[in-house]
Tab-separated table of N, CA and C in Angstrom:
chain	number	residue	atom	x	y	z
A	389	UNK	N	-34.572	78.560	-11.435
A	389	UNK	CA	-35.674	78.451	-12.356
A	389	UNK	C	-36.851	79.297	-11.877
A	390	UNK	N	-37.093	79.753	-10.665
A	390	UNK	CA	-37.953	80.614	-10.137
A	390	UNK	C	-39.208	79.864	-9.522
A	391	UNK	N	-40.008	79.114	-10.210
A	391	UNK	CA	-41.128	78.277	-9.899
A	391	UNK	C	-40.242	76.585	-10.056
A	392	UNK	N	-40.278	75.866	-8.833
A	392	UNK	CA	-40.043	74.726	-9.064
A	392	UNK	C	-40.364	73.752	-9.412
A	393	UNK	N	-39.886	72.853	-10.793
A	393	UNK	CA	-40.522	71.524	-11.541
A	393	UNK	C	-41.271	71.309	-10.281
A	394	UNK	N	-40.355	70.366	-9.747
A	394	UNK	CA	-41.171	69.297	-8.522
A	394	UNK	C	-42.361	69.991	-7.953
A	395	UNK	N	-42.298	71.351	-7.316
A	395	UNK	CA	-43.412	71.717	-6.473
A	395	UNK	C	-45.050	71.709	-7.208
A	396	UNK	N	-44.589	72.147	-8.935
A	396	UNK	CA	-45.645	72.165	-9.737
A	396	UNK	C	-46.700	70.805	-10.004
A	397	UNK	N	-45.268	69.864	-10.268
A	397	UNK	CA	-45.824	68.687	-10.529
A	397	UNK	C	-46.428	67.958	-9.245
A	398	UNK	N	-46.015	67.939	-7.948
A	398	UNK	CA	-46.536	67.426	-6.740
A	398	UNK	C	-48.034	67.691	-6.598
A	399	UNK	N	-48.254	69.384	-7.013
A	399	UNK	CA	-49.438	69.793	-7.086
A	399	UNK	C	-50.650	69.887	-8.240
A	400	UNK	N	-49.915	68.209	-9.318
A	400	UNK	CA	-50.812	68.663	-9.955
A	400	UNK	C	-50.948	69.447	-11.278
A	401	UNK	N	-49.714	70.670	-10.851
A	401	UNK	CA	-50.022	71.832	-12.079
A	401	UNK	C	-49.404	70.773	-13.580
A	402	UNK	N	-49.627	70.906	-14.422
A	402	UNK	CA	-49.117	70.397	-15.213
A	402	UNK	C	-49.349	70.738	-16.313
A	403	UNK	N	-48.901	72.147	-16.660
A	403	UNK	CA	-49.413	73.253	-17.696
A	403	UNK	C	-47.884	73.235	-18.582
A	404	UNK	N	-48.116	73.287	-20.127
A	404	UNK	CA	-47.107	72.883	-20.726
A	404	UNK	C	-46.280	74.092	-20.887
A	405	UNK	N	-46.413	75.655	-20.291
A	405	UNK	CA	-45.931	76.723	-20.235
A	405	UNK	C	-46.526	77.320	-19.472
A	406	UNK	N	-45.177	77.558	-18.482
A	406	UNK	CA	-46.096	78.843	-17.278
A	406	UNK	C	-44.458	79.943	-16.967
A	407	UNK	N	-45.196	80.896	-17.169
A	407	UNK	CA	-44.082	81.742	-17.118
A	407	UNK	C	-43.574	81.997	-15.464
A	408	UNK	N	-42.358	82.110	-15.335
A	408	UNK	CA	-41.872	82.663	-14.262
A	408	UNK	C	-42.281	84.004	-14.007
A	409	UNK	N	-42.968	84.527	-12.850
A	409	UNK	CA	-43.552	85.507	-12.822
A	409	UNK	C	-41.933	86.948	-12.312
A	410	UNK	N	-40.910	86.438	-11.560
A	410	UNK	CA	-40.060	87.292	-11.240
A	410	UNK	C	-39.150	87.258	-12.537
A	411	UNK	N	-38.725	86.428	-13.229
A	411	UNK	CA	-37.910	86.505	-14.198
A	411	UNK	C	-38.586	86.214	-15.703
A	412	UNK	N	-39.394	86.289	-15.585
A	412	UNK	CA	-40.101	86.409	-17.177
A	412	UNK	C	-39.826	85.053	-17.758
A	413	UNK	N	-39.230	84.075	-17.461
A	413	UNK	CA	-38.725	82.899	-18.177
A	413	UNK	C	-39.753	82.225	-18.011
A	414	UNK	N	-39.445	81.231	-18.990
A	414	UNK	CA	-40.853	79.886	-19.214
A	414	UNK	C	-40.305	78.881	-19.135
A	415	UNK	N	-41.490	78.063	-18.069
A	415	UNK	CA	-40.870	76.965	-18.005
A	415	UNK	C	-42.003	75.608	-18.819
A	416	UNK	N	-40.606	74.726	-20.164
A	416	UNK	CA	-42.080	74.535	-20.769
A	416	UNK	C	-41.588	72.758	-20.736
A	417	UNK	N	-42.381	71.879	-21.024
A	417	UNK	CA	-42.785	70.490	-20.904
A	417	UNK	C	-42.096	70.431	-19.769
A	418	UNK	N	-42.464	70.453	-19.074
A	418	UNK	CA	-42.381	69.813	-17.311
A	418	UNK	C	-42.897	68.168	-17.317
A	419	UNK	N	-41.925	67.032	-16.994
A	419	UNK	CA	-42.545	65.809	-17.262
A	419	UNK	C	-41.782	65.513	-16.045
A	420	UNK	N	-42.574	64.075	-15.517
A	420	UNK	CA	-41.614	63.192	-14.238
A	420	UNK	C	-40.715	62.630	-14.569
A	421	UNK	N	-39.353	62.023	-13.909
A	421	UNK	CA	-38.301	61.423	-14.312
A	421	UNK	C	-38.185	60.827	-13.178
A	422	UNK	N	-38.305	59.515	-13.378
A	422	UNK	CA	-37.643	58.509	-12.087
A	422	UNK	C	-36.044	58.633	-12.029
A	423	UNK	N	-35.641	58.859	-10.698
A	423	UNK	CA	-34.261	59.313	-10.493
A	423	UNK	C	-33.217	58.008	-10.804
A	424	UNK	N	-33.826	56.974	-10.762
A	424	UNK	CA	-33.220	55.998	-11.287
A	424	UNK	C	-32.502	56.054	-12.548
A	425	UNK	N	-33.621	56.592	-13.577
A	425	UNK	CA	-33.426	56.661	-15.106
A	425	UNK	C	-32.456	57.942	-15.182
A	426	UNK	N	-32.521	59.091	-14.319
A	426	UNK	CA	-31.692	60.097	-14.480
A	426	UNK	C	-30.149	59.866	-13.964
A	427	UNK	N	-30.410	58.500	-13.317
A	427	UNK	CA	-28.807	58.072	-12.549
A	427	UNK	C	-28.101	57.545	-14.016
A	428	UNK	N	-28.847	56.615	-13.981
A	428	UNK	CA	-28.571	55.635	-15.681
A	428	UNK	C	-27.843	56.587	-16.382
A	429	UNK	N	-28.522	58.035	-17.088
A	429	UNK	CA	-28.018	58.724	-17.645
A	429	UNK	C	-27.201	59.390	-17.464
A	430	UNK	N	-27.022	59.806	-16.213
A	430	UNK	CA	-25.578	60.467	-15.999
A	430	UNK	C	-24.300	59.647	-16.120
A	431	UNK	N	-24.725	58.356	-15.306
A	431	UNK	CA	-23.563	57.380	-15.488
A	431	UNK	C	-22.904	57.294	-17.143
A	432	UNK	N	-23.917	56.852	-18.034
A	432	UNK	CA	-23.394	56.992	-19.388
A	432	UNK	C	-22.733	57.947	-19.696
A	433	UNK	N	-23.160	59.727	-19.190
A	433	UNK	CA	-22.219	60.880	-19.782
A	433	UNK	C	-21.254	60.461	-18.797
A	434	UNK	N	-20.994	60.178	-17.784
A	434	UNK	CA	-19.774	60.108	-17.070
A	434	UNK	C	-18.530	59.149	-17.231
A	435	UNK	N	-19.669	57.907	-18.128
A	435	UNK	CA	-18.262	56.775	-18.502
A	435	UNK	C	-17.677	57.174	-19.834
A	436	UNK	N	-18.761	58.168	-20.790
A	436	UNK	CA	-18.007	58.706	-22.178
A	436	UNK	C	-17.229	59.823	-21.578
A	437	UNK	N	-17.206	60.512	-20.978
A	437	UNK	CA	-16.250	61.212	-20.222
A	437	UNK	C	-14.852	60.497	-20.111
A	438	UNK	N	-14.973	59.567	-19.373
A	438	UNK	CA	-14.191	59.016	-18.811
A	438	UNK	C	-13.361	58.349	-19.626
A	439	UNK	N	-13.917	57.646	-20.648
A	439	UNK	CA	-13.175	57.036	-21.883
A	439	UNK	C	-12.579	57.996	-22.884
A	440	UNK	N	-13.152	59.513	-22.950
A	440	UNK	CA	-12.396	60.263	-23.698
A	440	UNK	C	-11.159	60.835	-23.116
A	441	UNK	N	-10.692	60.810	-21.680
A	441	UNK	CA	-10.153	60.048	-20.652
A	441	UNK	C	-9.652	61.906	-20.903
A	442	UNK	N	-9.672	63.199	-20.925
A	442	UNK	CA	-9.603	64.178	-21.125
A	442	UNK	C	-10.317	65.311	-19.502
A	443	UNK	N	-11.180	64.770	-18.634
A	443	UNK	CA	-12.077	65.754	-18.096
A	443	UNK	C	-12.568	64.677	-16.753
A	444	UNK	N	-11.392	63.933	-15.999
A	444	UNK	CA	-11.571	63.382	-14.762
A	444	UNK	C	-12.017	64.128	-13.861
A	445	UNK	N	-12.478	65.366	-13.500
A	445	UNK	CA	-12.747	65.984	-12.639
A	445	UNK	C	-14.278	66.317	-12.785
A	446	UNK	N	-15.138	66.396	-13.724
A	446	UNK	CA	-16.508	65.900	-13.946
A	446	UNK	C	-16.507	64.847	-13.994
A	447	UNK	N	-16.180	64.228	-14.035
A	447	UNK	CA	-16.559	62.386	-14.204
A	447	UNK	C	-16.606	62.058	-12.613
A	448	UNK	N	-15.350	62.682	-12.158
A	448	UNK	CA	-15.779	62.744	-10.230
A	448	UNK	C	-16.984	63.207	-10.085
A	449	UNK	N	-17.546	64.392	-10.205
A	449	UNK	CA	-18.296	64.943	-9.788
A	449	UNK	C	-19.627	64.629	-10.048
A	450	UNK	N	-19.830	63.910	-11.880
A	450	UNK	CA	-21.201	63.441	-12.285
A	450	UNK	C	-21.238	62.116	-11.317
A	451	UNK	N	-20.069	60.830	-11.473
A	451	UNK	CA	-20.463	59.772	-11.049
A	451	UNK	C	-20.307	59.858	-9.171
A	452	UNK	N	-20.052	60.759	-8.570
A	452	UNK	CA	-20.571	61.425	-7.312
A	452	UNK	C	-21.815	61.115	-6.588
A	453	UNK	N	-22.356	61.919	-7.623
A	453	UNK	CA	-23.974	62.283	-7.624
A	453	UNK	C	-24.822	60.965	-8.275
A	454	UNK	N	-24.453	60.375	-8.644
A	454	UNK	CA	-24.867	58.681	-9.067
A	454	UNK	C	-24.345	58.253	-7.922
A	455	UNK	N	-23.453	57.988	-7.014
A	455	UNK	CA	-23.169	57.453	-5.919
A	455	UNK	C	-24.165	57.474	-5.135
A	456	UNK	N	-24.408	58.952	-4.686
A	456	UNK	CA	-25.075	59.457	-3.906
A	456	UNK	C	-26.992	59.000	-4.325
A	457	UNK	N	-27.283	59.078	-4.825
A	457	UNK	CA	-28.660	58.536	-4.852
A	457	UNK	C	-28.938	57.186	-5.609
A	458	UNK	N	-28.105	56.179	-5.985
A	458	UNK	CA	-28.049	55.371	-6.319
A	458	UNK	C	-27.730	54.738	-4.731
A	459	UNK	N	-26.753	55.086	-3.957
A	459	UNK	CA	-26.502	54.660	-2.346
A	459	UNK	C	-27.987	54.616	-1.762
A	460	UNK	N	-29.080	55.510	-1.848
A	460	UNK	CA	-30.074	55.890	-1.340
A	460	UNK	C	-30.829	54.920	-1.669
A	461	UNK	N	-30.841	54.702	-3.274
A	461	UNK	CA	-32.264	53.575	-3.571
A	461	UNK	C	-31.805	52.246	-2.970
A	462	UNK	N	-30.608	52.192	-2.694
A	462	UNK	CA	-29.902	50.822	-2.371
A	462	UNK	C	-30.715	50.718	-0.901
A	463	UNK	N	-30.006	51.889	0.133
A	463	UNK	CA	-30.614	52.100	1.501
A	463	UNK	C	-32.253	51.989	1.549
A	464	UNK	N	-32.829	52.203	0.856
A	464	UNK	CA	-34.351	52.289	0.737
A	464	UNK	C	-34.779	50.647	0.721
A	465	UNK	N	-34.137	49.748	0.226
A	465	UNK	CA	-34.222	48.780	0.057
A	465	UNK	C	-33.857	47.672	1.231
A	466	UNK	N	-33.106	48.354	1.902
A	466	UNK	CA	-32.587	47.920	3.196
A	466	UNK	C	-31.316	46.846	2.693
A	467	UNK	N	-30.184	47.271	1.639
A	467	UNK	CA	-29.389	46.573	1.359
A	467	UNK	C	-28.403	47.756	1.331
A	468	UNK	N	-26.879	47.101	1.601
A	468	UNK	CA	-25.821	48.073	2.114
A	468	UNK	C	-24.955	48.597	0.827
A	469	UNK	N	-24.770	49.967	0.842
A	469	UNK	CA	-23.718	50.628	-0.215
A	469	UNK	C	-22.488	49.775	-0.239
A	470	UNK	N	-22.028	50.366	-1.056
A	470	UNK	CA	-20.366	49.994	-1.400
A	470	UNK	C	-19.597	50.991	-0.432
A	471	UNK	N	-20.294	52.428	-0.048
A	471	UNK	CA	-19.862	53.053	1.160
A	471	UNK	C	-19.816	52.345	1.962
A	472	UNK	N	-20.804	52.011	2.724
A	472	UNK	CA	-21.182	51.376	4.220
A	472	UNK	C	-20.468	50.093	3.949
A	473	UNK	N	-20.390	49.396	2.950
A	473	UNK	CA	-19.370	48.187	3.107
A	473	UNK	C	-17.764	48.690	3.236
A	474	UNK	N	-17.625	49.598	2.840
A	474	UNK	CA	-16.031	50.220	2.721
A	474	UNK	C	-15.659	51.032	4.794
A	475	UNK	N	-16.885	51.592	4.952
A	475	UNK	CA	-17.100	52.261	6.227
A	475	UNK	C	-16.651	50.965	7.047
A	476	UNK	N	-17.297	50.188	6.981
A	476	UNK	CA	-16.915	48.861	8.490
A	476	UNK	C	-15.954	48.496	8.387
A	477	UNK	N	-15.556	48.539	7.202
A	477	UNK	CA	-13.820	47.503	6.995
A	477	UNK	C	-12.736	48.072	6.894
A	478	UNK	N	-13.031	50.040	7.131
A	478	UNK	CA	-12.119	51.055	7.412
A	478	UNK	C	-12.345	51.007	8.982
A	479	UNK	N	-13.287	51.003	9.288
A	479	UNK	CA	-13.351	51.335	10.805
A	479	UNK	C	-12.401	49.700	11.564
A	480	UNK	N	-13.131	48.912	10.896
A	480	UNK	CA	-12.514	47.331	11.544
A	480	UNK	C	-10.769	48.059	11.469
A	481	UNK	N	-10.257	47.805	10.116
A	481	UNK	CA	-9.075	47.378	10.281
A	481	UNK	C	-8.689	48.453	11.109
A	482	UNK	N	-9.277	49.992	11.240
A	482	UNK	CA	-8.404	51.075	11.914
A	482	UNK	C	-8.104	50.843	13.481
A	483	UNK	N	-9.445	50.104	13.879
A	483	UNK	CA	-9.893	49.805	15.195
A	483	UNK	C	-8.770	48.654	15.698
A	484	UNK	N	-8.586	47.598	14.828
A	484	UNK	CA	-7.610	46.331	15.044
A	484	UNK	C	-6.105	46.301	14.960
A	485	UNK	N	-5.947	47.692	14.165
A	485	UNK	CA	-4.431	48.304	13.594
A	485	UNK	C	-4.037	49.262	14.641
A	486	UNK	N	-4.559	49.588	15.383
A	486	UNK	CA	-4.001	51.554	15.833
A	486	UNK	C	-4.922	51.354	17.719
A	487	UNK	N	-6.226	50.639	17.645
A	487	UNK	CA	-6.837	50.410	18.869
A	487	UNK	C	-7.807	51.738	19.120
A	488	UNK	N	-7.713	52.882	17.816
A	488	UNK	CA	-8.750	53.738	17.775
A	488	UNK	C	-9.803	53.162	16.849
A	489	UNK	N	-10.920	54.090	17.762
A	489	UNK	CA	-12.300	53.774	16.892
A	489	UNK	C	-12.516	55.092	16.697
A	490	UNK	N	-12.951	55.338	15.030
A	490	UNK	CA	-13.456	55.955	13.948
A	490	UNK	C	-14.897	55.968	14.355
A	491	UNK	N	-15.533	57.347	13.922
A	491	UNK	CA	-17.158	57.118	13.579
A	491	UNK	C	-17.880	57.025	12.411
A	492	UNK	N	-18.817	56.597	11.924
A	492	UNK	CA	-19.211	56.537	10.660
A	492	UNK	C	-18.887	57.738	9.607
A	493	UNK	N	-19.338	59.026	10.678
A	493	UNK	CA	-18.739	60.297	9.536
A	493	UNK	C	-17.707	60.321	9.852
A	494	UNK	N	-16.795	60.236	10.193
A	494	UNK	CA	-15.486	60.660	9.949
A	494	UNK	C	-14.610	59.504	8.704
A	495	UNK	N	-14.832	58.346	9.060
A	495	UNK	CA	-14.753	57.200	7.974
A	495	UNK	C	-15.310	57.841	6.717
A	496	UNK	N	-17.410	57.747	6.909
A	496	UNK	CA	-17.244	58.241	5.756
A	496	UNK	C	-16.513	59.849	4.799
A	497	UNK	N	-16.028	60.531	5.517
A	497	UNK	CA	-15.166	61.929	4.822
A	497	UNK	C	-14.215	61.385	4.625
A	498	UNK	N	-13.296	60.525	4.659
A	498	UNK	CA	-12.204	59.890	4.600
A	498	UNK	C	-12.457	59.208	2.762
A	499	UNK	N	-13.670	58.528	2.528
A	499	UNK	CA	-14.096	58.150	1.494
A	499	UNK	C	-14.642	58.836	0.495
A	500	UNK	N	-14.941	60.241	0.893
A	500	UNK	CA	-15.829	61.349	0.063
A	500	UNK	C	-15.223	62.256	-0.199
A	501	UNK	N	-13.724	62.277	0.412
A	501	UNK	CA	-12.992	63.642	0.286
A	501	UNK	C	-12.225	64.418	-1.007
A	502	UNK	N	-12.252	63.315	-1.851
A	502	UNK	CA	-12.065	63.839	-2.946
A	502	UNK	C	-13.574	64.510	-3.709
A	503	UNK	N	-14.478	63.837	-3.542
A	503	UNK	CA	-15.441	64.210	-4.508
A	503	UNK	C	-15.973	65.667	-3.987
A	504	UNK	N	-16.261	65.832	-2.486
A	504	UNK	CA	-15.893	66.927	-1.760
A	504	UNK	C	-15.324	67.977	-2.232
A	505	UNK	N	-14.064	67.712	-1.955
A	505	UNK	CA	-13.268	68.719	-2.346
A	505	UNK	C	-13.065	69.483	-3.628
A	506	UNK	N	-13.784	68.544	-4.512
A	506	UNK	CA	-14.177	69.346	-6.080
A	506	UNK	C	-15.069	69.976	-6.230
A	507	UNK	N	-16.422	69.858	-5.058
A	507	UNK	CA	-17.315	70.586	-5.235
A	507	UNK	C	-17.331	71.387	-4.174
A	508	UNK	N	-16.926	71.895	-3.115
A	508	UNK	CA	-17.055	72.787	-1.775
A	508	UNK	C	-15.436	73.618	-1.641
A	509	UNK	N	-15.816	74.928	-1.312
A	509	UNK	CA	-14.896	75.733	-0.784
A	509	UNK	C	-14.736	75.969	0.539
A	510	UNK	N	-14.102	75.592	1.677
A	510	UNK	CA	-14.292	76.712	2.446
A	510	UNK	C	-14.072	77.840	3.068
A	511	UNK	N	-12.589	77.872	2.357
A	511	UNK	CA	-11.864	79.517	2.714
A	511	UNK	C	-10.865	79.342	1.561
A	512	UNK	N	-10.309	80.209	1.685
A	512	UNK	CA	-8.813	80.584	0.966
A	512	UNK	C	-7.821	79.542	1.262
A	513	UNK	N	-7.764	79.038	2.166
A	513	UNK	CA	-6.619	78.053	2.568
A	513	UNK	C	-6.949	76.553	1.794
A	514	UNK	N	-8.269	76.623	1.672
A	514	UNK	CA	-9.157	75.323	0.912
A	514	UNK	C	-9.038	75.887	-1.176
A	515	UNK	N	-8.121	76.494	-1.729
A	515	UNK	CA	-8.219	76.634	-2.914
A	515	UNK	C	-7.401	76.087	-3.935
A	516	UNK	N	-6.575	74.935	-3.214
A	516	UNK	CA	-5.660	73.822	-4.158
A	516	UNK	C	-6.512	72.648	-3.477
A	517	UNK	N	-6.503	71.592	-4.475
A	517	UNK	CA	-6.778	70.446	-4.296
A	517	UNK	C	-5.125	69.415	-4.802
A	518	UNK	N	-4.880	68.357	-3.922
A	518	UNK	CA	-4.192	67.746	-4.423
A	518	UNK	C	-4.837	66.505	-4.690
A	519	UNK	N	-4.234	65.494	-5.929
A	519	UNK	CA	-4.875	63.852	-6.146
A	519	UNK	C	-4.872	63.775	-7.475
A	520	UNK	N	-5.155	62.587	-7.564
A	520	UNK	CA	-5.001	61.850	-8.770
A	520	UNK	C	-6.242	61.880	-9.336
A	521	UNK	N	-6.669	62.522	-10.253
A	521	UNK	CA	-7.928	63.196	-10.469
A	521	UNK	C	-8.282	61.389	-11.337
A	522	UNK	N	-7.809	60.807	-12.226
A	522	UNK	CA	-8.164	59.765	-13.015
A	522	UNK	C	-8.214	58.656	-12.218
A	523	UNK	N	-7.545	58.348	-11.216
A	523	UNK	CA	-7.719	57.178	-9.745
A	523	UNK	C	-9.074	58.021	-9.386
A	524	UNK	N	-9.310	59.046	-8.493
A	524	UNK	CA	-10.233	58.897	-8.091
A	524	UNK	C	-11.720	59.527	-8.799
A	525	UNK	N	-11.615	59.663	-9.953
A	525	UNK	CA	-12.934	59.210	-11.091
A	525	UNK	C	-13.393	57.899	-10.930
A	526	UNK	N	-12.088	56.583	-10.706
A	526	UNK	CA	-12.102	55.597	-11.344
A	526	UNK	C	-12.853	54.968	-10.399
A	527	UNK	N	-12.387	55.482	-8.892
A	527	UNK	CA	-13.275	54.965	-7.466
A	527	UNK	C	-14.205	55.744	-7.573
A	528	UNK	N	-14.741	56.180	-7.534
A	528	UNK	CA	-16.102	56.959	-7.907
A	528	UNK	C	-16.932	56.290	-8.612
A	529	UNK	N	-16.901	56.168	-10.315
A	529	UNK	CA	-17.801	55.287	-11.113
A	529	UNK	C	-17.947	53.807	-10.403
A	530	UNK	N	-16.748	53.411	-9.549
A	530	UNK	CA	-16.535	52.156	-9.223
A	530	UNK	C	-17.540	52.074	-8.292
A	531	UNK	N	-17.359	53.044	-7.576
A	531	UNK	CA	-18.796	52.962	-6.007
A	531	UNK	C	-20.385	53.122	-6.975
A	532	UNK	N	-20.633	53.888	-7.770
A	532	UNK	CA	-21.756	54.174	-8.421
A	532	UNK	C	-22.284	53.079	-9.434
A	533	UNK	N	-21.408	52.571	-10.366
A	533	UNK	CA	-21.442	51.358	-11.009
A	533	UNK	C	-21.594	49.722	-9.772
A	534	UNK	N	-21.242	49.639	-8.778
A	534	UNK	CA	-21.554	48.650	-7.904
A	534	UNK	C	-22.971	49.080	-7.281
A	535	UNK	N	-22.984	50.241	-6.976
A	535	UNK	CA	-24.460	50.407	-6.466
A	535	UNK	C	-25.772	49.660	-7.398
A	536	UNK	N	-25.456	50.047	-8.580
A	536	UNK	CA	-26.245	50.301	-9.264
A	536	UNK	C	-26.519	48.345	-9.863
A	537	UNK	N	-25.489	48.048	-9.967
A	537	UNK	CA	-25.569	46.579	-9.707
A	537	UNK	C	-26.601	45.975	-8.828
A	538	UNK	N	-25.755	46.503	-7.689
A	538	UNK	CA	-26.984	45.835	-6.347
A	538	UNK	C	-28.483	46.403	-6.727
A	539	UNK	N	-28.760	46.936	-6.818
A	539	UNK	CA	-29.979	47.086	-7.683
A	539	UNK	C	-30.595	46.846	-8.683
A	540	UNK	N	-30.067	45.547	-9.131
A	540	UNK	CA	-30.381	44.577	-10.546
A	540	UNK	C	-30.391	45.758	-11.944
A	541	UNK	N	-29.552	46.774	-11.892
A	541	UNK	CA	-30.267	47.842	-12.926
A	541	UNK	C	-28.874	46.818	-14.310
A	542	UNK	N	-29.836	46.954	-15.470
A	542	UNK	CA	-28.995	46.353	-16.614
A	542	UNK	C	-27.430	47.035	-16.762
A	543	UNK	N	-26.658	46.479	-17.206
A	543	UNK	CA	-25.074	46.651	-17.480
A	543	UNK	C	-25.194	46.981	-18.704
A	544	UNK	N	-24.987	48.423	-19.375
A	544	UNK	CA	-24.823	48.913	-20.573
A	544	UNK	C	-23.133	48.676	-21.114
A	545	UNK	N	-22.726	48.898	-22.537
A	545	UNK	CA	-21.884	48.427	-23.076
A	545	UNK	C	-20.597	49.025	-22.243
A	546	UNK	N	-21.039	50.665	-22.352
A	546	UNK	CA	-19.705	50.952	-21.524
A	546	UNK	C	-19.416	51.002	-20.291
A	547	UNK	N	-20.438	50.340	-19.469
A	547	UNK	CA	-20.470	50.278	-17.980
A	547	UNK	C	-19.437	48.728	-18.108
A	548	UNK	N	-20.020	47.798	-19.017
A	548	UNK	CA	-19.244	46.323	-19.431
A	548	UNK	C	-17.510	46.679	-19.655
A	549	UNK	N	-17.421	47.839	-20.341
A	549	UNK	CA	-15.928	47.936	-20.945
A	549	UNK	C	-15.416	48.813	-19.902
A	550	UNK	N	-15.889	49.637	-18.969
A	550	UNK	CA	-15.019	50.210	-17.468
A	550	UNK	C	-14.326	48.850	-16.414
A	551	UNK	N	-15.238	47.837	-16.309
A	551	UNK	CA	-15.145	46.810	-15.673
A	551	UNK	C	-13.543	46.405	-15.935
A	552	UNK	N	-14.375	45.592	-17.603
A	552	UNK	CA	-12.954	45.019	-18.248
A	552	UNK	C	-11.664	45.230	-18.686
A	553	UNK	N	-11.733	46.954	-17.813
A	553	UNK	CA	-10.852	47.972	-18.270
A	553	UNK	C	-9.968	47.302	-16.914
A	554	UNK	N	-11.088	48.064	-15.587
A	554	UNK	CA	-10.311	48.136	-14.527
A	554	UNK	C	-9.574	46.266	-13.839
A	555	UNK	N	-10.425	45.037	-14.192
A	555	UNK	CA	-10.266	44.059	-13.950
A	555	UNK	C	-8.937	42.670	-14.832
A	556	UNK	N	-9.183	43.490	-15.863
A	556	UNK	CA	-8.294	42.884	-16.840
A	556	UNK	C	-6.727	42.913	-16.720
């Protein structure tokens, strides 16, 4: 975008058109968005995604990124993800099963590696992905939709009908 929303608005600027001075582009109604409300919304494009049941590999990737800062407001709060609850009880049983101990990152890549792997390259040898692209959408919304729980945020209709999808 050339000039950044955030940096403008931090400072204040809050001009309803200001042109990008290297690329000539305009950048116009610049408004705040609590990241909360922008989680909300992705989640919704990600569960109509998901129900048109056609494009599991954005639905990884949107309800990802709802994981990921929906995990954060949780942490901010000083109450534990659906990661960090999944992290101890991978590390427990690995630790009680095998007599190795795991570290938090390595546990957690173990849990992220699909969503990962849809968004990062790192060579030529990294250019197939294998998995069940609709399983792990389904753990994905599942970690992002529990977050978002623990955070008293309201249960919309189709967040209600993923549930009764996966529980039923």
């Amino acid at each position: 975008m050339g000039i950044k929303a955030n940096y403008l608005l931090e400072k204040g600027i809050n001009f309803p058109i200001e042109k990008d001075r290297l690329l000539g582009r305009v950048i116009m109604n610049l408004t705040k968005h609590k990241k909360i409300d922008v989680v909300k919304q992705m989640l919704e494009t990600a569960l109509k995604l998901y129900f048109k049941g056609n494009d599991y590999f954005s639905v990884l990737h949107i309800a990802g990124a709802c994981d990921e800062v929906s995990g954060k407001y949780l942490k901010l709060t000083g109450a534990e993800t659906i990661v960090d609850s999944n992290v101890k009880a991978f590390k427990l049983i690995k630790k009680t099963l095998s007599g190795i101990e795991s570290s938090n990152k390595d546990a957690c890549n173990i849990f992220n590696s699909a969503k990962n792997s849809i968004k990062h390259m790192n060579d030529s040898d990294d250019s197939i992905i294998v998995m069940d692209p609709k399983d792990e959408a389904e753990e994905m919304l599942d970690r992002a939709l529990t977050n978002m729980w623990r955070l008293d945020q309201p249960i919309t209709r189709l967040m209600e009908k993923f549930f009764q999808n996966k529980y039923d």
